Structure formats: C-alpha cells, structure tokens
Amino acid sequence: MRKTCVVTANYACDPNKVWLYLTKPTLNGWRKDVRDYEERDDGLVVIEHHTDGSTTEMHFSRREKPRCLSCSFQNGKVSGTFTAILLGGGDSTSLECTMEINGLGLFAKPKKLLEERLQMLKSALGV
C-alpha cells in the first residue's frame, strides 16, 4: 500500500537555519525520536538511530543548500521518499514537504508523521 501527502509550514527565520536543523536531526535535541545519527562524508547517506531501537537509512539524491532536500528511506519493512523545498530569505522561510510511504498497510499516516516532525522543528527554532 502506498500513501502520499504534502504538508507546508512557515517559519520566521532564515532558510539556512531551517536547512541546518533539517540536515542535523540531533541539533539541540530537536528530533525527540532520534538518539543519534551517522552521516557519510559526502552527506548522501544518513542513518538515524531512533529512541525506540529502530533505524532509518536515507539515501539523498538532492541536497541543495538551503533550497531542496530529496531522499529515499528505509525503516524496517517501511520505505518511501521525502522531499523538502525551502522558499524565502531573510527572516522568512516557507517549507513544503512531500512524503510517500510504502509498506504500512492501513496504518500508514505520512501526514501525521510529517506534522509531528514539523512541530518539533517549530519548537526547536523558537518561532
């Protein structure tokens, strides 16, 4: 089963700051579900180690600072894609995220997952 969603958020800060947090899940502990992470030297492969003991491996196809992130991911039997587009400048950033999830059956809730993470991001940014 495949489910897709698009979620947008606005932040009263520079896109570089949003980009920094999106690419560093343990920065100031903003991702409450991530214990630690490993990033390959080229930045194209990232492995998140979650507080529940699971891991998510991400393979980035685009990392255009501070404009776009795009990756495929795998967490157990769940896989999918994620794209984040950052627009704006100065003290304003609009973030559009698209997520497609495969493998969760009737329990797939990509919109809820995205909204939870964007709320964590908002709290971390203090905006």
Coordinates of C-alpha atoms in Angstrom, one line a residue:
M1 CA 0.0 0.0 0.0
R2 CA 1.3 3.5 -0.9
K3 CA 0.2 6.7 0.7
T4 CA 1.3 10.3 -0.2
C5 CA 0.9 13.6 1.4
V6 CA 2.1 17.2 1.1
V7 CA 2.5 19.5 4.2
T8 CA 3.6 23.1 4.3
A9 CA 4.9 25.2 7.1
N10 CA 6.1 28.7 7.6
Y11 CA 8.9 29.8 9.9
A12 CA 10.0 33.3 10.9
C13 CA 13.7 32.7 10.3
D14 CA 16.3 32.3 7.6
P15 CA 16.2 29.3 5.3
N16 CA 19.8 28.4 6.2
K17 CA 18.7 27.9 9.8
V18 CA 15.8 25.6 8.7
W19 CA 18.1 23.7 6.4
L20 CA 20.6 23.2 9.2
Y21 CA 18.0 21.7 11.5
L22 CA 16.6 19.5 8.7
T23 CA 20.0 18.1 8.0
K24 CA 21.1 17.6 11.6
P25 CA 18.4 15.7 13.5
T26 CA 20.2 15.8 16.8
L27 CA 21.0 19.5 16.8
N28 CA 19.8 20.9 20.2
G29 CA 17.8 17.6 20.5
W30 CA 15.1 18.9 18.2
R31 CA 14.1 15.4 16.9
K32 CA 12.8 13.8 20.1
D33 CA 12.6 10.4 18.3
V34 CA 16.3 10.3 17.2
R35 CA 19.0 9.1 19.7
D36 CA 21.9 9.7 17.3
Y37 CA 22.8 9.6 13.6
E38 CA 25.7 8.7 11.2
E39 CA 26.4 10.7 8.1
R40 CA 28.7 9.5 5.3
D41 CA 31.5 12.0 4.3
D42 CA 29.7 13.0 1.1
G43 CA 26.4 13.6 3.1
L44 CA 24.4 11.5 0.7
V45 CA 23.8 8.6 3.1
V46 CA 22.4 9.2 6.6
I47 CA 21.4 6.6 9.2
E48 CA 19.2 7.7 12.1
H49 CA 19.1 5.6 15.3
H50 CA 15.8 6.1 17.0
T51 CA 14.9 6.1 20.7
D52 CA 12.7 3.0 20.1
G53 CA 15.7 1.0 18.8
S54 CA 14.8 1.2 15.1
T55 CA 17.0 2.8 12.4
T56 CA 16.1 4.7 9.3
E57 CA 18.6 4.7 6.4
M58 CA 18.3 7.7 4.0
H59 CA 19.9 8.0 0.5
F60 CA 19.8 11.6 -0.7
S61 CA 19.5 12.3 -4.4
R62 CA 19.5 16.1 -3.9
R63 CA 21.0 18.3 -1.1
E64 CA 20.9 21.8 -2.5
K65 CA 21.6 24.2 0.5
P66 CA 19.4 25.9 1.5
R67 CA 16.8 25.1 -1.2
C68 CA 16.0 21.4 -1.6
L69 CA 16.4 18.0 0.1
S70 CA 15.2 14.8 -1.6
C71 CA 15.8 11.2 -0.4
S72 CA 14.6 7.7 -0.3
F73 CA 14.4 6.0 3.1
Q74 CA 14.0 2.6 4.6
N75 CA 12.9 1.7 8.2
G76 CA 12.3 -2.0 8.6
K77 CA 9.7 -3.0 6.1
V78 CA 8.6 0.6 5.6
S79 CA 10.1 2.5 2.7
G80 CA 9.4 5.7 0.9
T81 CA 10.6 9.1 -0.4
F82 CA 10.8 12.5 1.1
T83 CA 11.3 15.9 -0.5
A84 CA 11.6 19.3 1.2
I85 CA 11.6 22.5 -0.7
L86 CA 12.6 25.7 1.1
L87 CA 11.5 29.1 -0.2
G88 CA 12.2 32.5 1.1
G89 CA 15.0 34.5 2.5
G90 CA 16.0 36.9 5.3
D91 CA 13.7 36.3 8.2
S92 CA 11.0 34.1 6.5
T93 CA 11.0 30.6 5.2
S94 CA 8.2 28.6 3.6
L95 CA 8.8 24.8 3.7
E96 CA 6.9 22.4 1.5
C97 CA 7.3 18.7 2.3
T98 CA 6.2 15.7 0.3
M99 CA 6.3 12.2 1.6
E100 CA 5.3 8.9 0.1
I101 CA 5.3 5.8 2.3
N102 CA 5.1 2.2 1.2
G103 CA 4.5 -0.8 3.5
L104 CA 2.4 0.3 6.4
G105 CA -0.9 -1.0 5.2
L106 CA -3.9 0.6 6.8
F107 CA -1.7 2.2 9.5
A108 CA 0.2 4.5 7.0
K109 CA -0.2 8.1 8.2
P110 CA 2.5 10.1 6.4
K111 CA 0.7 13.4 7.1
K112 CA 0.7 12.8 10.8
L113 CA 4.4 11.8 10.8
L114 CA 5.3 15.0 8.9
E115 CA 3.2 17.2 11.0
E116 CA 4.8 15.8 14.2
R117 CA 8.3 16.5 12.9
L118 CA 7.4 20.0 11.7
Q119 CA 6.0 20.8 15.1
M120 CA 9.3 19.6 16.7
L121 CA 11.1 21.8 14.2
K122 CA 9.0 24.8 15.1
S123 CA 9.7 24.3 18.8
A124 CA 13.4 24.0 18.2
L125 CA 13.5 27.1 16.0
G126 CA 11.6 29.1 18.7
V127 CA 9.3 30.6 16.1

